C-alpha cells in the first residue's frame, strides 16, 4: 500500500517541514510517482508528529480488569496519540513467568490497536529476594522492574544488576526505601536513586529511572550521567503540572514547587530523557480508599504542551523528542522520527484547539483523572500506526 500524507507541517525531534511524506507498506520512504492505487491523505493544515511512546503505564491486565484491560488501555493510549506503551508487571499474577508474559503479548497483538511491550519483574512475584525466574526469561523482554515497591535489599539489587547485564536487560526502577517513606518521602526516593546510580556506574549497567520527582534525585542522576553512567530517566506530566498538593494521592507524591521547577530546568538542560505517564487506572471506590495514581495517557500531550511549550520553557521539537524520539531509542524500536526507514506511526494534532476536559471524554475504563474540569490545549485528531488509521476524533 502506497500513501502520501500532504497539507500539514510535520515536526519531529529535529525537523519542521511542510513537505509531503511518502509511505510504502507502513514505512516512510523516498518520494515516488503516485498511481491510481496511491492513497492521498489530506492533513488539513494541522501538525503531524511521530506518535508518542510511553515507557511506563499500567493496564491492570490480568487480575484487575475492573480498572482497565488491554483493550480499554489501548483505546485510551490511541486517544492520547500513543501507538506504543510499555506496561509494568504488577498484575495478578505478576509478570514473573513466561506463561503470563506470552499471554499478554499474544492478546495485545490480536487486538491490533497499539504495540505493547511488557515489563518482567526483577524479583519473582515482587518477593524482594528471588531472581531465579530471570534465568529463563524470554529473549524479547527488554525491561525488568519491581515497580510500585522497588528492591530494598542492597545485595539482591547488586545481584539483579549483574543478572540484567548478563541478559542484556534494562532496569526501569521505582526508587523508594519503603520503611523510610513513612517518615520522609523525599529521602526515600533520593537514597535509593543514589544507590542505583552508583551501581549503574560501577557495573556499567543500563538503568532507566522511573517517575523522578525530587530535585535531589534528578541532580544525582545528572552527576552520574556526567561521570559516564549508562543512565536514562523520565518524569511525569503530573509532576510537571502540579506542586504543593497534598490532596492528590500518587506515588511518588506531588512535590514542592522547587522540585517541579528543577525538573523543568533539567528538561531544558537535556538531563531528562523522556516523559512517561505512569497511567494508573483505579475504580472510584479504590481512589476513595486511598489508592495512589491517576490515568494520564489521554491528557499527557496537552498537559506537557502547556507546562513546557506554551510556558516558553522548551520548543515543540524538544517535547516530541521527550515523548516520542527518545523513548523509541530507549525501547529500541523503529519509531520516533519522520524520516526514511522509520515506521509510519503518526499523530495529527490541532494545536489551536482548546477544550474543557470532562469525564465523558475519557476512553479509559477508569475515570480517575486529576484534570477533569480543566481547560486543555492541543487536540489529538488522528493516530496512524504503520500508515493505518487507528483513531479519529469526531467533531
mmCIF file of C-alpha atoms in Angstrom:
data_model
loop_
_atom_site.group_PDB
_atom_site.id
_atom_site.type_symbol
_atom_site.label_atom_id
_atom_site.label_comp_id
_atom_site.label_asym_id
_atom_site.label_seq_id
_atom_site.Cartn_x
_atom_site.Cartn_y
_atom_site.Cartn_z
ATOM 1 C CA UNK A 1 0.000 0.000 0.000
ATOM 2 C CA UNK A 2 1.307 3.414 -1.009
ATOM 3 C CA UNK A 3 0.284 6.617 0.769
ATOM 4 C CA UNK A 4 1.101 10.300 0.551
ATOM 5 C CA UNK A 5 0.462 12.444 3.631
ATOM 6 C CA UNK A 6 0.023 16.012 2.473
ATOM 7 C CA UNK A 7 -1.083 19.526 3.528
ATOM 8 C CA UNK A 8 0.473 19.679 7.012
ATOM 9 C CA UNK A 9 3.537 20.731 8.939
ATOM 10 C CA UNK A 10 5.410 17.764 10.293
ATOM 11 C CA UNK A 11 7.507 18.101 13.405
ATOM 12 C CA UNK A 12 9.803 15.542 14.992
ATOM 13 C CA UNK A 13 12.640 15.828 17.474
ATOM 14 C CA UNK A 14 14.844 17.631 14.956
ATOM 15 C CA UNK A 15 12.877 18.962 11.977
ATOM 16 C CA UNK A 16 9.970 21.154 10.933
ATOM 17 C CA UNK A 17 8.784 20.851 7.336
ATOM 18 C CA UNK A 18 5.692 21.218 5.182
ATOM 19 C CA UNK A 19 6.778 18.735 2.508
ATOM 20 C CA UNK A 20 4.749 15.626 1.722
ATOM 21 C CA UNK A 21 5.513 12.334 3.462
ATOM 22 C CA UNK A 22 5.648 9.182 1.337
ATOM 23 C CA UNK A 23 4.803 5.815 2.867
ATOM 24 C CA UNK A 24 5.033 2.333 1.397
ATOM 25 C CA UNK A 25 3.670 -0.658 3.331
ATOM 26 C CA UNK A 26 3.804 1.234 6.603
ATOM 27 C CA UNK A 27 7.364 2.529 6.262
ATOM 28 C CA UNK A 28 8.421 6.092 5.409
ATOM 29 C CA UNK A 29 10.209 6.083 2.063
ATOM 30 C CA UNK A 30 11.616 8.255 -0.697
ATOM 31 C CA UNK A 31 9.343 10.203 -2.985
ATOM 32 C CA UNK A 32 7.577 8.132 -5.635
ATOM 33 C CA UNK A 33 5.250 8.768 -8.557
ATOM 34 C CA UNK A 34 1.660 8.331 -7.456
ATOM 35 C CA UNK A 35 -0.542 5.915 -9.358
ATOM 36 C CA UNK A 36 -4.236 5.016 -9.273
ATOM 37 C CA UNK A 37 -3.767 2.911 -6.127
ATOM 38 C CA UNK A 38 -1.876 5.554 -4.128
ATOM 39 C CA UNK A 39 -3.920 6.913 -1.230
ATOM 40 C CA UNK A 40 -3.679 10.675 -0.654
ATOM 41 C CA UNK A 41 -4.197 11.648 2.989
ATOM 42 C CA UNK A 42 -5.058 15.318 3.468
ATOM 43 C CA UNK A 43 -3.983 16.532 6.911
ATOM 44 C CA UNK A 44 -5.942 19.799 6.550
ATOM 45 C CA UNK A 45 -3.113 22.097 7.601
ATOM 46 C CA UNK A 46 -2.637 20.573 11.061
ATOM 47 C CA UNK A 47 0.596 19.438 12.736
ATOM 48 C CA UNK A 48 1.797 15.863 12.206
ATOM 49 C CA UNK A 49 4.236 14.331 14.697
ATOM 50 C CA UNK A 50 5.659 10.838 15.256
ATOM 51 C CA UNK A 51 3.223 9.061 17.559
ATOM 52 C CA UNK A 52 4.039 9.048 21.247
ATOM 53 C CA UNK A 53 5.738 6.227 23.142
ATOM 54 C CA UNK A 54 5.076 5.673 26.849
ATOM 55 C CA UNK A 55 7.764 3.832 28.809
ATOM 56 C CA UNK A 56 5.669 3.499 31.962
ATOM 57 C CA UNK A 57 1.995 2.552 32.156
ATOM 58 C CA UNK A 58 -0.376 0.140 33.912
ATOM 59 C CA UNK A 59 -3.232 -1.643 32.115
ATOM 60 C CA UNK A 60 -4.067 -3.873 35.138
ATOM 61 C CA UNK A 61 -4.499 -6.934 32.933
ATOM 62 C CA UNK A 62 -4.533 -9.700 34.148
ATOM 63 C CA UNK A 63 -6.076 -9.574 37.584
ATOM 64 C CA UNK A 64 -7.529 -6.089 37.962
ATOM 65 C CA UNK A 65 -9.600 -5.677 34.810
ATOM 66 C CA UNK A 66 -12.340 -3.842 36.687
ATOM 67 C CA UNK A 67 -9.876 -0.909 36.468
ATOM 68 C CA UNK A 68 -8.517 -1.344 32.936
ATOM 69 C CA UNK A 69 -7.792 -4.073 30.408
ATOM 70 C CA UNK A 70 -5.624 -4.378 27.319
ATOM 71 C CA UNK A 71 -8.381 -3.136 25.004
ATOM 72 C CA UNK A 72 -9.565 -0.124 27.022
ATOM 73 C CA UNK A 73 -5.977 0.803 27.848
ATOM 74 C CA UNK A 74 -5.038 0.635 24.170
ATOM 75 C CA UNK A 75 -8.014 2.798 23.197
ATOM 76 C CA UNK A 76 -7.032 5.297 25.881
ATOM 77 C CA UNK A 77 -3.473 5.338 24.527
ATOM 78 C CA UNK A 78 -4.677 5.975 20.974
ATOM 79 C CA UNK A 79 -6.897 8.833 22.097
ATOM 80 C CA UNK A 80 -3.803 10.414 23.639
ATOM 81 C CA UNK A 81 -1.710 9.991 20.480
ATOM 82 C CA UNK A 82 0.277 6.901 21.576
ATOM 83 C CA UNK A 83 0.990 3.818 19.471
ATOM 84 C CA UNK A 84 3.479 2.132 21.830
ATOM 85 C CA UNK A 85 3.148 1.525 25.560
ATOM 86 C CA UNK A 86 5.499 -0.245 27.994
ATOM 87 C CA UNK A 87 3.452 -1.997 30.689
ATOM 88 C CA UNK A 88 4.578 -2.643 34.249
ATOM 89 C CA UNK A 89 4.446 -6.145 35.683
ATOM 90 C CA UNK A 90 2.470 -5.580 38.901
ATOM 91 C CA UNK A 91 -0.542 -7.510 37.671
ATOM 92 C CA UNK A 92 -2.187 -10.572 39.258
ATOM 93 C CA UNK A 93 -0.483 -12.914 38.690
ATOM 94 C CA UNK A 94 2.634 -10.786 38.348
ATOM 95 C CA UNK A 95 4.641 -10.973 35.132
ATOM 96 C CA UNK A 96 7.216 -13.318 36.627
ATOM 97 C CA UNK A 97 6.869 -16.283 34.297
ATOM 98 C CA UNK A 98 6.756 -16.893 30.538
ATOM 99 C CA UNK A 99 3.121 -18.011 30.527
ATOM 100 C CA UNK A 100 1.788 -14.696 31.837
ATOM 101 C CA UNK A 101 4.178 -12.701 29.652
ATOM 102 C CA UNK A 102 3.317 -14.583 26.466
ATOM 103 C CA UNK A 103 -0.433 -14.362 27.150
ATOM 104 C CA UNK A 104 -0.286 -10.569 27.439
ATOM 105 C CA UNK A 105 1.827 -10.226 24.297
ATOM 106 C CA UNK A 106 -0.444 -12.521 22.275
ATOM 107 C CA UNK A 107 -3.668 -10.814 23.322
ATOM 108 C CA UNK A 108 -2.163 -7.395 22.627
ATOM 109 C CA UNK A 109 -1.098 -8.495 19.152
ATOM 110 C CA UNK A 110 -4.531 -9.962 18.427
ATOM 111 C CA UNK A 111 -6.190 -6.655 19.361
ATOM 112 C CA UNK A 112 -4.106 -4.925 16.667
ATOM 113 C CA UNK A 113 -4.562 -1.481 18.198
ATOM 114 C CA UNK A 114 -1.146 -0.432 19.542
ATOM 115 C CA UNK A 115 2.241 -2.040 20.153
ATOM 116 C CA UNK A 116 2.569 -3.265 23.720
ATOM 117 C CA UNK A 117 5.895 -4.001 25.386
ATOM 118 C CA UNK A 118 5.653 -5.925 28.655
ATOM 119 C CA UNK A 119 7.992 -5.487 31.615
ATOM 120 C CA UNK A 120 9.086 -8.533 33.664
ATOM 121 C CA UNK A 121 9.518 -8.365 37.432
ATOM 122 C CA UNK A 122 13.007 -8.074 38.926
ATOM 123 C CA UNK A 123 12.202 -10.365 41.860
ATOM 124 C CA UNK A 124 9.751 -13.227 41.496
ATOM 125 C CA UNK A 125 6.235 -12.111 42.439
ATOM 126 C CA UNK A 126 7.782 -8.983 43.997
ATOM 127 C CA UNK A 127 9.128 -11.026 46.899
ATOM 128 C CA UNK A 128 12.224 -8.837 47.105
ATOM 129 C CA UNK A 129 14.703 -11.724 47.088
ATOM 130 C CA UNK A 130 14.211 -14.327 44.333
ATOM 131 C CA UNK A 131 15.948 -13.847 40.970
ATOM 132 C CA UNK A 132 15.933 -17.409 39.609
ATOM 133 C CA UNK A 133 12.938 -16.700 37.329
ATOM 134 C CA UNK A 134 15.244 -14.449 35.255
ATOM 135 C CA UNK A 135 17.386 -17.395 34.187
ATOM 136 C CA UNK A 136 14.867 -18.484 31.560
ATOM 137 C CA UNK A 137 13.472 -15.089 30.640
ATOM 138 C CA UNK A 138 12.184 -14.679 27.078
ATOM 139 C CA UNK A 139 14.695 -13.018 24.758
ATOM 140 C CA UNK A 140 12.078 -10.461 23.672
ATOM 141 C CA UNK A 141 11.870 -8.927 27.167
ATOM 142 C CA UNK A 142 13.546 -5.519 27.271
ATOM 143 C CA UNK A 143 12.887 -4.232 30.800
ATOM 144 C CA UNK A 144 12.666 -5.606 34.312
ATOM 145 C CA UNK A 145 11.152 -3.728 37.247
ATOM 146 C CA UNK A 146 9.580 -4.163 40.668
ATOM 147 C CA UNK A 147 7.555 -1.030 40.004
ATOM 148 C CA UNK A 148 5.431 0.115 42.904
ATOM 149 C CA UNK A 149 7.824 -1.281 45.503
ATOM 150 C CA UNK A 150 11.449 -1.071 44.473
ATOM 151 C CA UNK A 151 14.129 -3.543 45.577
ATOM 152 C CA UNK A 152 15.081 -2.622 49.128
ATOM 153 C CA UNK A 153 17.786 -5.238 49.764
ATOM 154 C CA UNK A 154 21.123 -3.850 48.559
ATOM 155 C CA UNK A 155 22.710 -7.248 47.946
ATOM 156 C CA UNK A 156 19.722 -8.532 45.982
ATOM 157 C CA UNK A 157 19.814 -5.376 43.877
ATOM 158 C CA UNK A 158 23.528 -5.856 43.228
ATOM 159 C CA UNK A 159 22.803 -9.389 42.006
ATOM 160 C CA UNK A 160 19.891 -8.092 39.901
ATOM 161 C CA UNK A 161 22.214 -5.606 38.205
ATOM 162 C CA UNK A 162 24.659 -8.403 37.382
ATOM 163 C CA UNK A 163 21.866 -10.632 36.059
ATOM 164 C CA UNK A 164 20.480 -7.790 33.933
ATOM 165 C CA UNK A 165 23.920 -7.191 32.458
ATOM 166 C CA UNK A 166 24.285 -10.884 31.672
ATOM 167 C CA UNK A 167 20.868 -10.977 29.964
ATOM 168 C CA UNK A 168 21.195 -7.559 28.257
ATOM 169 C CA UNK A 169 18.153 -6.213 30.091
ATOM 170 C CA UNK A 170 17.370 -2.652 31.090
ATOM 171 C CA UNK A 171 16.264 -1.992 34.665
ATOM 172 C CA UNK A 172 13.422 0.513 34.975
ATOM 173 C CA UNK A 173 13.319 1.481 38.611
ATOM 174 C CA UNK A 174 10.798 2.690 41.137
ATOM 175 C CA UNK A 175 13.028 4.302 43.777
ATOM 176 C CA UNK A 176 11.666 4.146 47.312
ATOM 177 C CA UNK A 177 13.119 2.930 50.593
ATOM 178 C CA UNK A 178 9.852 1.521 51.879
ATOM 179 C CA UNK A 179 10.375 1.948 55.616
ATOM 180 C CA UNK A 180 11.779 5.443 55.209
ATOM 181 C CA UNK A 181 8.925 6.648 53.029
ATOM 182 C CA UNK A 182 6.683 6.620 56.097
ATOM 183 C CA UNK A 183 8.949 9.222 57.678
ATOM 184 C CA UNK A 184 10.433 11.229 54.802
ATOM 185 C CA UNK A 185 9.273 10.585 51.237
ATOM 186 C CA UNK A 186 11.998 12.784 49.748
ATOM 187 C CA UNK A 187 14.784 10.810 51.421
ATOM 188 C CA UNK A 188 13.101 7.551 50.441
ATOM 189 C CA UNK A 189 13.434 8.400 46.747
ATOM 190 C CA UNK A 190 16.779 10.167 46.956
ATOM 191 C CA UNK A 191 18.714 7.493 48.839
ATOM 192 C CA UNK A 192 17.676 4.632 46.571
ATOM 193 C CA UNK A 193 18.298 6.746 43.472
ATOM 194 C CA UNK A 194 21.863 7.438 44.616
ATOM 195 C CA UNK A 195 22.426 3.735 45.335
ATOM 196 C CA UNK A 196 21.254 2.641 41.900
ATOM 197 C CA UNK A 197 23.085 5.428 40.091
ATOM 198 C CA UNK A 198 26.277 4.169 41.715
ATOM 199 C CA UNK A 199 25.530 0.544 40.823
ATOM 200 C CA UNK A 200 24.915 1.596 37.225
ATOM 201 C CA UNK A 201 28.205 3.488 37.153
ATOM 202 C CA UNK A 202 30.252 0.822 38.907
ATOM 203 C CA UNK A 203 28.847 -2.171 36.997
ATOM 204 C CA UNK A 204 28.388 -0.367 33.660
ATOM 205 C CA UNK A 205 24.762 -1.483 33.511
ATOM 206 C CA UNK A 206 21.975 0.444 31.798
ATOM 207 C CA UNK A 207 19.297 1.810 34.093
ATOM 208 C CA UNK A 208 16.161 3.819 33.423
ATOM 209 C CA UNK A 209 14.800 5.781 36.383
ATOM 210 C CA UNK A 210 11.012 5.920 36.538
ATOM 211 C CA UNK A 211 8.918 8.951 37.507
ATOM 212 C CA UNK A 212 11.769 11.010 39.015
ATOM 213 C CA UNK A 213 10.153 13.636 41.228
ATOM 214 C CA UNK A 214 12.657 15.367 43.563
ATOM 215 C CA UNK A 215 15.334 17.932 42.858
ATOM 216 C CA UNK A 216 17.980 15.885 44.690
ATOM 217 C CA UNK A 217 17.161 12.678 42.782
ATOM 218 C CA UNK A 218 17.431 14.400 39.397
ATOM 219 C CA UNK A 219 20.660 16.117 40.477
ATOM 220 C CA UNK A 220 22.124 12.747 41.466
ATOM 221 C CA UNK A 221 21.168 11.405 38.046
ATOM 222 C CA UNK A 222 22.858 14.394 36.402
ATOM 223 C CA UNK A 223 26.015 13.827 38.447
ATOM 224 C CA UNK A 224 26.337 10.160 37.479
ATOM 225 C CA UNK A 225 25.379 10.817 33.858
ATOM 226 C CA UNK A 226 28.253 13.277 33.698
ATOM 227 C CA UNK A 227 30.542 10.561 35.059
ATOM 228 C CA UNK A 228 29.525 8.381 32.118
ATOM 229 C CA UNK A 229 26.984 6.070 33.760
ATOM 230 C CA UNK A 230 24.596 4.356 31.349
ATOM 231 C CA UNK A 231 21.527 6.103 32.729
ATOM 232 C CA UNK A 232 18.264 7.420 31.291
ATOM 233 C CA UNK A 233 15.321 8.860 33.190
ATOM 234 C CA UNK A 234 11.734 10.004 32.865
ATOM 235 C CA UNK A 235 9.417 12.480 34.556
ATOM 236 C CA UNK A 236 5.614 12.502 34.533
ATOM 237 C CA UNK A 237 3.173 15.144 33.308
ATOM 238 C CA UNK A 238 1.593 15.433 36.768
ATOM 239 C CA UNK A 239 4.931 16.196 38.434
ATOM 240 C CA UNK A 240 5.474 18.936 35.859
ATOM 241 C CA UNK A 241 1.969 20.395 36.263
ATOM 242 C CA UNK A 242 1.179 20.177 39.986
ATOM 243 C CA UNK A 243 3.085 21.181 43.112
ATOM 244 C CA UNK A 244 2.310 21.523 46.821
ATOM 245 C CA UNK A 245 -0.854 19.430 46.528
ATOM 246 C CA UNK A 246 -1.305 17.026 49.440
ATOM 247 C CA UNK A 247 -4.824 16.175 48.281
ATOM 248 C CA UNK A 248 -3.592 14.337 45.166
ATOM 249 C CA UNK A 249 -2.732 10.744 46.105
ATOM 250 C CA UNK A 250 0.056 9.496 43.845
ATOM 251 C CA UNK A 251 3.328 7.596 44.294
ATOM 252 C CA UNK A 252 5.805 9.259 44.241
ATOM 253 C CA UNK A 253 3.793 12.145 45.694
ATOM 254 C CA UNK A 254 3.302 15.575 44.215
ATOM 255 C CA UNK A 255 6.348 17.516 45.381
ATOM 256 C CA UNK A 256 7.122 21.120 46.231
ATOM 257 C CA UNK A 257 7.270 23.919 43.677
ATOM 258 C CA UNK A 258 11.066 23.961 43.914
ATOM 259 C CA UNK A 259 11.135 20.310 42.807
ATOM 260 C CA UNK A 260 8.806 20.987 39.882
ATOM 261 C CA UNK A 261 10.961 23.911 38.748
ATOM 262 C CA UNK A 262 14.115 21.791 38.982
ATOM 263 C CA UNK A 263 12.570 19.012 36.868
ATOM 264 C CA UNK A 264 11.753 21.557 34.174
ATOM 265 C CA UNK A 265 15.270 23.001 34.391
ATOM 266 C CA UNK A 266 16.723 19.510 33.922
ATOM 267 C CA UNK A 267 14.491 19.019 30.882
ATOM 268 C CA UNK A 268 15.882 22.229 29.418
ATOM 269 C CA UNK A 269 19.429 21.057 30.108
ATOM 270 C CA UNK A 270 18.870 17.684 28.470
ATOM 271 C CA UNK A 271 19.225 15.578 31.621
ATOM 272 C CA UNK A 272 15.642 14.284 31.463
ATOM 273 C CA UNK A 273 15.355 11.842 28.553
ATOM 274 C CA UNK A 274 11.627 11.367 28.279
ATOM 275 C CA UNK A 275 8.161 11.937 29.669
ATOM 276 C CA UNK A 276 6.110 8.916 30.743
ATOM 277 C CA UNK A 277 2.558 8.948 32.048
ATOM 278 C CA UNK A 278 2.547 6.319 34.833
ATOM 279 C CA UNK A 279 -1.042 5.765 33.656
ATOM 280 C CA UNK A 280 -2.634 4.207 36.771
ATOM 281 C CA UNK A 281 -6.329 3.354 36.436
ATOM 282 C CA UNK A 282 -8.417 2.819 39.573
ATOM 283 C CA UNK A 283 -12.102 2.432 40.347
ATOM 284 C CA UNK A 284 -13.829 5.260 42.180
ATOM 285 C CA UNK A 285 -14.007 3.067 45.277
ATOM 286 C CA UNK A 286 -10.266 2.377 45.136
ATOM 287 C CA UNK A 287 -9.471 6.079 44.909
ATOM 288 C CA UNK A 288 -11.766 6.863 47.814
ATOM 289 C CA UNK A 289 -9.862 4.242 49.791
ATOM 290 C CA UNK A 290 -6.542 5.955 49.016
ATOM 291 C CA UNK A 291 -5.165 4.024 46.031
ATOM 292 C CA UNK A 292 -2.249 6.018 44.556
ATOM 293 C CA UNK A 293 -2.115 7.092 40.925
ATOM 294 C CA UNK A 294 -4.133 8.613 38.084
ATOM 295 C CA UNK A 295 -4.854 7.910 34.457
ATOM 296 C CA UNK A 296 -2.788 10.070 32.126
ATOM 297 C CA UNK A 297 -2.430 8.753 28.587
ATOM 298 C CA UNK A 298 -5.232 10.857 27.109
ATOM 299 C CA UNK A 299 -4.079 14.156 28.597
ATOM 300 C CA UNK A 300 -0.281 13.810 28.556
ATOM 301 C CA UNK A 301 0.381 15.819 25.414
ATOM 302 C CA UNK A 302 -1.926 18.687 26.394
ATOM 303 C CA UNK A 303 -0.509 18.904 29.919
ATOM 304 C CA UNK A 304 3.096 18.882 28.692
ATOM 305 C CA UNK A 305 2.322 21.271 25.849
ATOM 306 C CA UNK A 306 1.001 23.756 28.396
ATOM 307 C CA UNK A 307 3.632 23.159 31.085
ATOM 308 C CA UNK A 308 6.634 23.166 28.766
ATOM 309 C CA UNK A 309 5.920 24.701 25.354
ATOM 310 C CA UNK A 310 3.238 27.349 25.877
ATOM 311 C CA UNK A 311 5.097 28.391 29.035
ATOM 312 C CA UNK A 312 8.170 29.121 26.896
ATOM 313 C CA UNK A 313 10.436 26.554 28.541
ATOM 314 C CA UNK A 314 11.166 24.337 25.512
ATOM 315 C CA UNK A 315 10.323 24.057 21.830
ATOM 316 C CA UNK A 316 7.693 21.741 20.378
ATOM 317 C CA UNK A 317 10.550 19.811 18.740
ATOM 318 C CA UNK A 318 12.040 19.148 22.168
ATOM 319 C CA UNK A 319 8.679 17.973 23.510
ATOM 320 C CA UNK A 320 8.351 15.490 20.632
ATOM 321 C CA UNK A 321 11.876 14.305 21.396
ATOM 322 C CA UNK A 322 10.803 13.652 25.008
ATOM 323 C CA UNK A 323 7.512 11.950 24.137
ATOM 324 C CA UNK A 324 8.492 10.032 21.002
ATOM 325 C CA UNK A 325 12.087 10.119 19.747
ATOM 326 C CA UNK A 326 13.939 9.330 22.967
ATOM 327 C CA UNK A 327 11.570 6.683 24.363
ATOM 328 C CA UNK A 328 11.717 4.953 20.962
ATOM 329 C CA UNK A 329 15.508 4.870 21.218
ATOM 330 C CA UNK A 330 15.383 3.523 24.757
ATOM 331 C CA UNK A 331 12.934 0.787 23.721
ATOM 332 C CA UNK A 332 14.991 0.137 20.559
ATOM 333 C CA UNK A 333 12.013 0.385 18.239
ATOM 334 C CA UNK A 334 11.962 1.852 14.743
ATOM 335 C CA UNK A 335 9.772 4.824 15.617
ATOM 336 C CA UNK A 336 10.063 8.394 16.835
ATOM 337 C CA UNK A 337 11.271 10.157 13.686
ATOM 338 C CA UNK A 338 9.651 11.277 10.454
ATOM 339 C CA UNK A 339 12.458 10.006 8.307
ATOM 340 C CA UNK A 340 13.087 7.409 5.610
ATOM 341 C CA UNK A 341 13.109 3.879 7.001
ATOM 342 C CA UNK A 342 11.071 4.611 10.118
ATOM 343 C CA UNK A 343 7.610 3.197 10.769
ATOM 344 C CA UNK A 344 4.768 5.468 9.703
ATOM 345 C CA UNK A 345 3.301 5.963 13.177
ATOM 346 C CA UNK A 346 1.844 9.469 13.067
ATOM 347 C CA UNK A 347 -0.299 11.634 15.330
ATOM 348 C CA UNK A 348 -2.180 14.603 13.878
ATOM 349 C CA UNK A 349 -2.770 17.494 16.293
ATOM 350 C CA UNK A 350 -4.762 20.711 16.245
ATOM 351 C CA UNK A 351 -2.537 22.923 18.374
ATOM 352 C CA UNK A 352 -5.069 25.759 18.348
ATOM 353 C CA UNK A 353 -7.973 23.767 19.774
ATOM 354 C CA UNK A 354 -8.724 24.315 23.469
ATOM 355 C CA UNK A 355 -11.378 22.425 25.404
ATOM 356 C CA UNK A 356 -12.610 21.702 28.904
ATOM 357 C CA UNK A 357 -11.823 18.119 29.857
ATOM 358 C CA UNK A 358 -14.864 16.214 31.091
ATOM 359 C CA UNK A 359 -15.395 12.671 32.345
ATOM 360 C CA UNK A 360 -17.496 11.680 29.332
ATOM 361 C CA UNK A 361 -14.473 12.281 27.065
ATOM 362 C CA UNK A 362 -12.428 9.533 28.750
ATOM 363 C CA UNK A 363 -11.791 6.325 26.803
ATOM 364 C CA UNK A 364 -10.163 4.540 29.748
ATOM 365 C CA UNK A 365 -12.287 2.205 31.817
ATOM 366 C CA UNK A 366 -11.292 4.299 34.845
ATOM 367 C CA UNK A 367 -12.150 7.960 35.262
ATOM 368 C CA UNK A 368 -9.618 8.940 37.928
ATOM 369 C CA UNK A 369 -8.090 11.943 36.193
ATOM 370 C CA UNK A 370 -6.897 14.997 38.153
ATOM 371 C CA UNK A 371 -7.529 17.171 35.085
ATOM 372 C CA UNK A 372 -11.327 16.848 34.878
ATOM 373 C CA UNK A 373 -12.797 20.341 34.616
ATOM 374 C CA UNK A 374 -9.531 21.902 33.453
ATOM 375 C CA UNK A 375 -9.003 23.689 30.139
ATOM 376 C CA UNK A 376 -6.584 21.759 27.935
ATOM 377 C CA UNK A 377 -4.721 22.870 24.829
ATOM 378 C CA UNK A 378 -3.989 20.752 21.760
ATOM 379 C CA UNK A 379 -6.475 18.235 20.375
ATOM 380 C CA UNK A 380 -5.427 14.815 19.093
ATOM 381 C CA UNK A 381 -7.261 14.451 15.776
ATOM 382 C CA UNK A 382 -5.962 11.249 14.210
ATOM 383 C CA UNK A 383 -3.499 8.462 15.001
ATOM 384 C CA UNK A 384 -1.911 6.209 12.369
ATOM 385 C CA UNK A 385 0.014 3.014 13.080
ATOM 386 C CA UNK A 386 2.199 1.938 10.148
ATOM 387 C CA UNK A 387 0.024 4.158 7.975
ATOM 388 C CA UNK A 388 -3.265 2.609 9.147
ATOM 389 C CA UNK A 389 -5.780 4.930 10.801
ATOM 390 C CA UNK A 390 -6.390 3.680 14.354
ATOM 391 C CA UNK A 391 -8.098 6.668 15.935
ATOM 392 C CA UNK A 392 -10.009 9.701 14.668
ATOM 393 C CA UNK A 393 -11.635 12.440 16.700
ATOM 394 C CA UNK A 394 -15.221 13.072 15.649
ATOM 395 C CA UNK A 395 -16.056 16.739 15.990
#
